[in-house]
Amino acid sequence: DTAVSQTPKYLVTQMGNDKSIKCEQNLGHDTMYWYKQDSKKFLKIMFSYNNKELIINETVPNRFSPKSPDKAHLNLHINSLELGDSAVYFCASSSLAVPEFFGPGTRLTVL
Amino acid sequence: GENVEQHPSTLSVQEGDSAVIKCTYSDSASNYFPWYKQELGKGPQLIIDIRSNVGEKKDQRIAVTLNKTAKHFSLHITETQPEDSAVYFCAASGVYQKVTFGTGTKLQVIP
């Protein structure tokens, strides 16, 4: 059984479009995260939620909006996509003070 | 904010040899230091962690050491195997559980 799942795995879209990435964890963890990994493999925190409440909101453009409908889900909606948004986005969950299980990633390509 | 530096960026070792990856951090408030392994096309995997009240921790072939005074921590892999080949990330966690990642080390184990 997959612990942290993300959909879609690949997302190719045009500049200016709006898209969403979904994440679900079946581990019963209270904390979920979104990370962005750029082409140089650098991992940067975007958002962190604890029990549906936002606790970390890094300097991310407000075109990015996370939504946590319940403890097991954390979705990421991106408005007005730009070329620089192209990256791999990882969802993660944890029962620790650091991300414990990462999803398989969503490779976003903006054309 | 926290700054985590990681060296080397690439490391090649012969199978059976040891590999050492070193990191430094800047924020003395950081108190939790996880290490992640990322295989090609997958999300990072938490492999070991160490807290600031511990100087060393070992789990089979991997060990981590922490020098809080010098703000250094290291990952040691002994008896390397081809399946150890991956990108390894160190990280530091402090205030508000914000985790800052190092820039990654690509480890290649040559059979």
Tab-separated table of N, CA, C and O in Angstrom, chain A residues 9 31 33 35 37 40-45 50 55-56 58 90 96-105, chain B residues 32-34 36 38 40-46 49 51 87 89 92-93 96-103:
chain	number	residue	atom	x	y	z
A	9	LYS	N	1.375	12.257	-11.809
A	9	LYS	CA	2.822	12.083	-11.737
A	9	LYS	C	3.533	13.058	-12.679
A	9	LYS	O	4.617	13.527	-12.395
A	31	THR	N	1.019	15.862	10.290
A	31	THR	CA	1.729	16.909	9.560
A	31	THR	C	1.959	16.513	8.114
A	31	THR	O	2.375	15.394	7.827
A	33	TYR	N	3.407	18.244	4.159
A	33	TYR	CA	4.247	19.298	3.577
A	33	TYR	C	4.134	19.297	2.058
A	33	TYR	O	3.838	18.276	1.441
A	35	TYR	N	7.006	20.363	-0.901
A	35	TYR	CA	8.359	20.771	-1.226
A	35	TYR	C	8.485	20.944	-2.730
A	35	TYR	O	7.842	20.234	-3.498
A	37	GLN	N	11.405	20.814	-5.775
A	37	GLN	CA	12.776	20.436	-6.122
A	37	GLN	C	13.085	20.960	-7.514
A	37	GLN	O	12.442	20.563	-8.487
A	40	LYS	N	18.347	21.651	-10.247
A	40	LYS	CA	19.635	21.325	-9.610
A	40	LYS	C	19.449	20.439	-8.379
A	40	LYS	O	20.364	20.256	-7.590
A	41	LYS	N	18.256	19.906	-8.221
A	41	LYS	CA	17.919	18.978	-7.133
A	41	LYS	C	17.760	19.654	-5.779
A	41	LYS	O	17.667	18.964	-4.771
A	42	PHE	N	17.755	20.995	-5.753
A	42	PHE	CA	17.628	21.667	-4.474
A	42	PHE	C	16.196	21.556	-3.967
A	42	PHE	O	15.248	21.859	-4.693
A	43	LEU	N	16.049	21.141	-2.704
A	43	LEU	CA	14.735	20.942	-2.084
A	43	LEU	C	14.392	22.121	-1.196
A	43	LEU	O	15.151	22.476	-0.296
A	44	LYS	N	13.211	22.701	-1.419
A	44	LYS	CA	12.833	23.860	-0.631
A	44	LYS	C	11.406	23.694	-0.116
A	44	LYS	O	10.498	23.358	-0.870
A	45	ILE	N	11.229	23.954	1.174
A	45	ILE	CA	9.901	23.877	1.765
A	45	ILE	C	9.014	24.974	1.185
A	45	ILE	O	9.446	26.101	0.964
A	50	ASN	N	-0.332	21.223	9.938
A	50	ASN	CA	-0.477	20.305	11.050
A	50	ASN	C	-1.953	20.197	11.395
A	50	ASN	O	-2.572	21.195	11.756
A	55	ILE	N	1.078	25.867	9.179
A	55	ILE	CA	2.060	26.278	10.179
A	55	ILE	C	3.325	26.849	9.556
A	55	ILE	O	4.027	27.606	10.199
A	56	ILE	N	3.643	26.486	8.334
A	56	ILE	CA	4.779	27.078	7.635
A	56	ILE	C	4.285	27.529	6.270
A	56	ILE	O	3.682	26.765	5.527
A	58	GLU	N	6.279	29.477	3.420
A	58	GLU	CA	7.512	30.125	3.011
A	58	GLU	C	7.224	31.228	1.991
A	58	GLU	O	6.085	31.424	1.584
A	90	PHE	N	7.023	17.713	-4.391
A	90	PHE	CA	6.867	16.547	-3.517
A	90	PHE	C	5.958	16.898	-2.346
A	90	PHE	O	6.132	17.921	-1.683
A	96	LEU	N	6.976	13.103	12.994
A	96	LEU	CA	8.168	13.638	13.649
A	96	LEU	C	8.220	15.155	13.442
A	96	LEU	O	7.275	15.735	12.917
A	97	ALA	N	9.343	15.757	13.797
A	97	ALA	CA	9.508	17.196	13.574
A	97	ALA	C	10.092	17.490	12.201
A	97	ALA	O	10.354	18.646	11.879
A	98	VAL	N	10.320	16.427	11.401
A	98	VAL	CA	10.867	16.598	10.058
A	98	VAL	C	10.063	15.705	9.108
A	98	VAL	O	9.417	14.758	9.560
A	99	PRO	N	10.075	15.997	7.798
A	99	PRO	CA	9.331	15.144	6.869
A	99	PRO	C	9.839	13.709	6.935
A	99	PRO	O	11.040	13.471	6.972
A	100	GLU	N	8.902	12.772	6.991
A	100	GLU	CA	9.264	11.381	7.220
A	100	GLU	C	9.074	10.537	5.959
A	100	GLU	O	9.938	9.757	5.593
A	101	PHE	N	7.942	10.678	5.310
A	101	PHE	CA	7.645	9.931	4.094
A	101	PHE	C	7.281	10.905	2.986
A	101	PHE	O	6.388	11.739	3.160
A	102	PHE	N	7.987	10.764	1.867
A	102	PHE	CA	7.707	11.596	0.709
A	102	PHE	C	6.892	10.809	-0.313
A	102	PHE	O	7.022	9.585	-0.425
A	103	GLY	N	6.085	11.554	-1.059
A	103	GLY	CA	5.396	10.955	-2.187
A	103	GLY	C	6.346	10.782	-3.361
A	103	GLY	O	7.512	11.191	-3.290
A	104	PRO	N	5.866	10.219	-4.469
A	104	PRO	CA	6.716	9.953	-5.626
A	104	PRO	C	7.028	11.198	-6.459
A	104	PRO	O	7.857	11.139	-7.354
A	105	GLY	N	6.367	12.302	-6.166
A	105	GLY	CA	6.639	13.537	-6.886
A	105	GLY	C	5.719	13.763	-8.075
A	105	GLY	O	5.191	12.817	-8.667
B	32	TYR	N	17.685	19.257	15.226
B	32	TYR	CA	17.289	17.941	14.694
B	32	TYR	C	17.871	17.847	13.290
B	32	TYR	O	17.652	18.746	12.473
B	33	PHE	N	18.618	16.760	13.032
B	33	PHE	CA	19.383	16.683	11.805
B	33	PHE	C	19.096	15.363	11.081
B	33	PHE	O	19.714	14.337	11.374
B	34	PRO	N	18.164	15.386	10.132
B	34	PRO	CA	17.844	14.155	9.388
B	34	PRO	C	18.709	14.028	8.136
B	34	PRO	O	19.240	15.026	7.621
B	36	TYR	N	18.565	12.111	4.199
B	36	TYR	CA	17.661	11.502	3.234
B	36	TYR	C	18.445	10.910	2.068
B	36	TYR	O	19.480	11.435	1.678
B	38	GLN	N	17.820	9.834	-1.939
B	38	GLN	CA	16.885	9.964	-3.049
B	38	GLN	C	17.398	9.174	-4.237
B	38	GLN	O	18.429	9.514	-4.819
B	40	LEU	N	16.912	7.694	-8.150
B	40	LEU	CA	16.477	8.326	-9.392
B	40	LEU	C	14.983	8.149	-9.609
B	40	LEU	O	14.462	7.031	-9.541
B	41	GLY	N	14.295	9.247	-9.828
B	41	GLY	CA	12.866	9.191	-10.130
B	41	GLY	C	11.970	8.970	-8.932
B	41	GLY	O	10.757	8.759	-9.092
B	42	LYS	N	12.537	9.020	-7.725
B	42	LYS	CA	11.726	8.774	-6.518
B	42	LYS	C	11.816	9.959	-5.549
B	42	LYS	O	12.660	10.839	-5.710
B	43	GLY	N	10.952	9.944	-4.565
B	43	GLY	CA	11.017	10.954	-3.533
B	43	GLY	C	12.108	10.629	-2.527
B	43	GLY	O	12.562	9.488	-2.431
B	44	PRO	N	12.561	11.636	-1.780
B	44	PRO	CA	13.563	11.386	-0.735
B	44	PRO	C	13.032	10.412	0.312
B	44	PRO	O	11.833	10.364	0.579
B	45	GLN	N	13.959	9.656	0.902
B	45	GLN	CA	13.612	8.672	1.924
B	45	GLN	C	14.436	8.981	3.170
B	45	GLN	O	15.662	9.060	3.092
B	46	LEU	N	13.774	9.166	4.295
B	46	LEU	CA	14.479	9.410	5.554
B	46	LEU	C	15.220	8.139	5.958
B	46	LEU	O	14.612	7.072	6.101
B	49	ASP	N	18.447	9.909	11.528
B	49	ASP	CA	18.419	11.273	12.038
B	49	ASP	C	19.137	11.317	13.374
B	49	ASP	O	19.375	10.290	14.000
B	51	ARG	N	19.491	13.930	16.992
B	51	ARG	CA	19.058	15.111	17.717
B	51	ARG	C	20.254	15.749	18.419
B	51	ARG	O	21.273	15.106	18.629
B	87	VAL	N	21.370	10.074	-4.479
B	87	VAL	CA	21.695	11.411	-3.986
B	87	VAL	C	21.310	11.468	-2.509
B	87	VAL	O	20.194	11.074	-2.142
B	89	PHE	N	20.911	13.779	0.985
B	89	PHE	CA	20.702	15.137	1.474
B	89	PHE	C	20.792	15.158	2.998
B	89	PHE	O	20.174	14.333	3.675
B	92	ALA	N	18.636	20.343	8.381
B	92	ALA	CA	18.622	20.833	9.751
B	92	ALA	C	17.249	21.406	10.051
B	92	ALA	O	16.666	22.103	9.213
B	93	SER	N	16.753	21.097	11.233
B	93	SER	CA	15.428	21.561	11.648
B	93	SER	C	15.533	22.319	12.957
B	93	SER	O	16.221	21.893	13.876
B	96	TYR	N	10.073	26.359	14.752
B	96	TYR	CA	8.836	26.095	14.007
B	96	TYR	C	8.949	24.864	13.103
B	96	TYR	O	8.197	24.726	12.146
B	97	GLN	N	9.908	23.990	13.425
B	97	GLN	CA	10.101	22.744	12.660
B	97	GLN	C	10.364	23.011	11.184
B	97	GLN	O	10.074	22.174	10.337
B	98	LYS	N	10.937	24.160	10.870
B	98	LYS	CA	11.258	24.430	9.478
B	98	LYS	C	12.543	23.678	9.130
B	98	LYS	O	13.556	23.835	9.802
B	99	VAL	N	12.492	22.872	8.104
B	99	VAL	CA	13.624	22.033	7.711
B	99	VAL	C	14.323	22.654	6.505
B	99	VAL	O	13.687	22.916	5.479
B	100	THR	N	15.625	22.887	6.651
B	100	THR	CA	16.439	23.396	5.550
B	100	THR	C	17.336	22.275	5.056
B	100	THR	O	18.049	21.647	5.853
B	101	PHE	N	17.308	22.025	3.752
B	101	PHE	CA	18.086	20.945	3.160
B	101	PHE	C	19.438	21.432	2.671
B	101	PHE	O	19.593	22.594	2.256
B	102	GLY	N	20.417	20.523	2.698
B	102	GLY	CA	21.683	20.763	2.022
B	102	GLY	C	21.493	20.597	0.524
B	102	GLY	O	20.403	20.262	0.050
B	103	THR	N	22.562	20.826	-0.222
B	103	THR	CA	22.476	20.841	-1.685
B	103	THR	C	22.607	19.459	-2.321
B	103	THR	O	22.502	19.332	-3.526
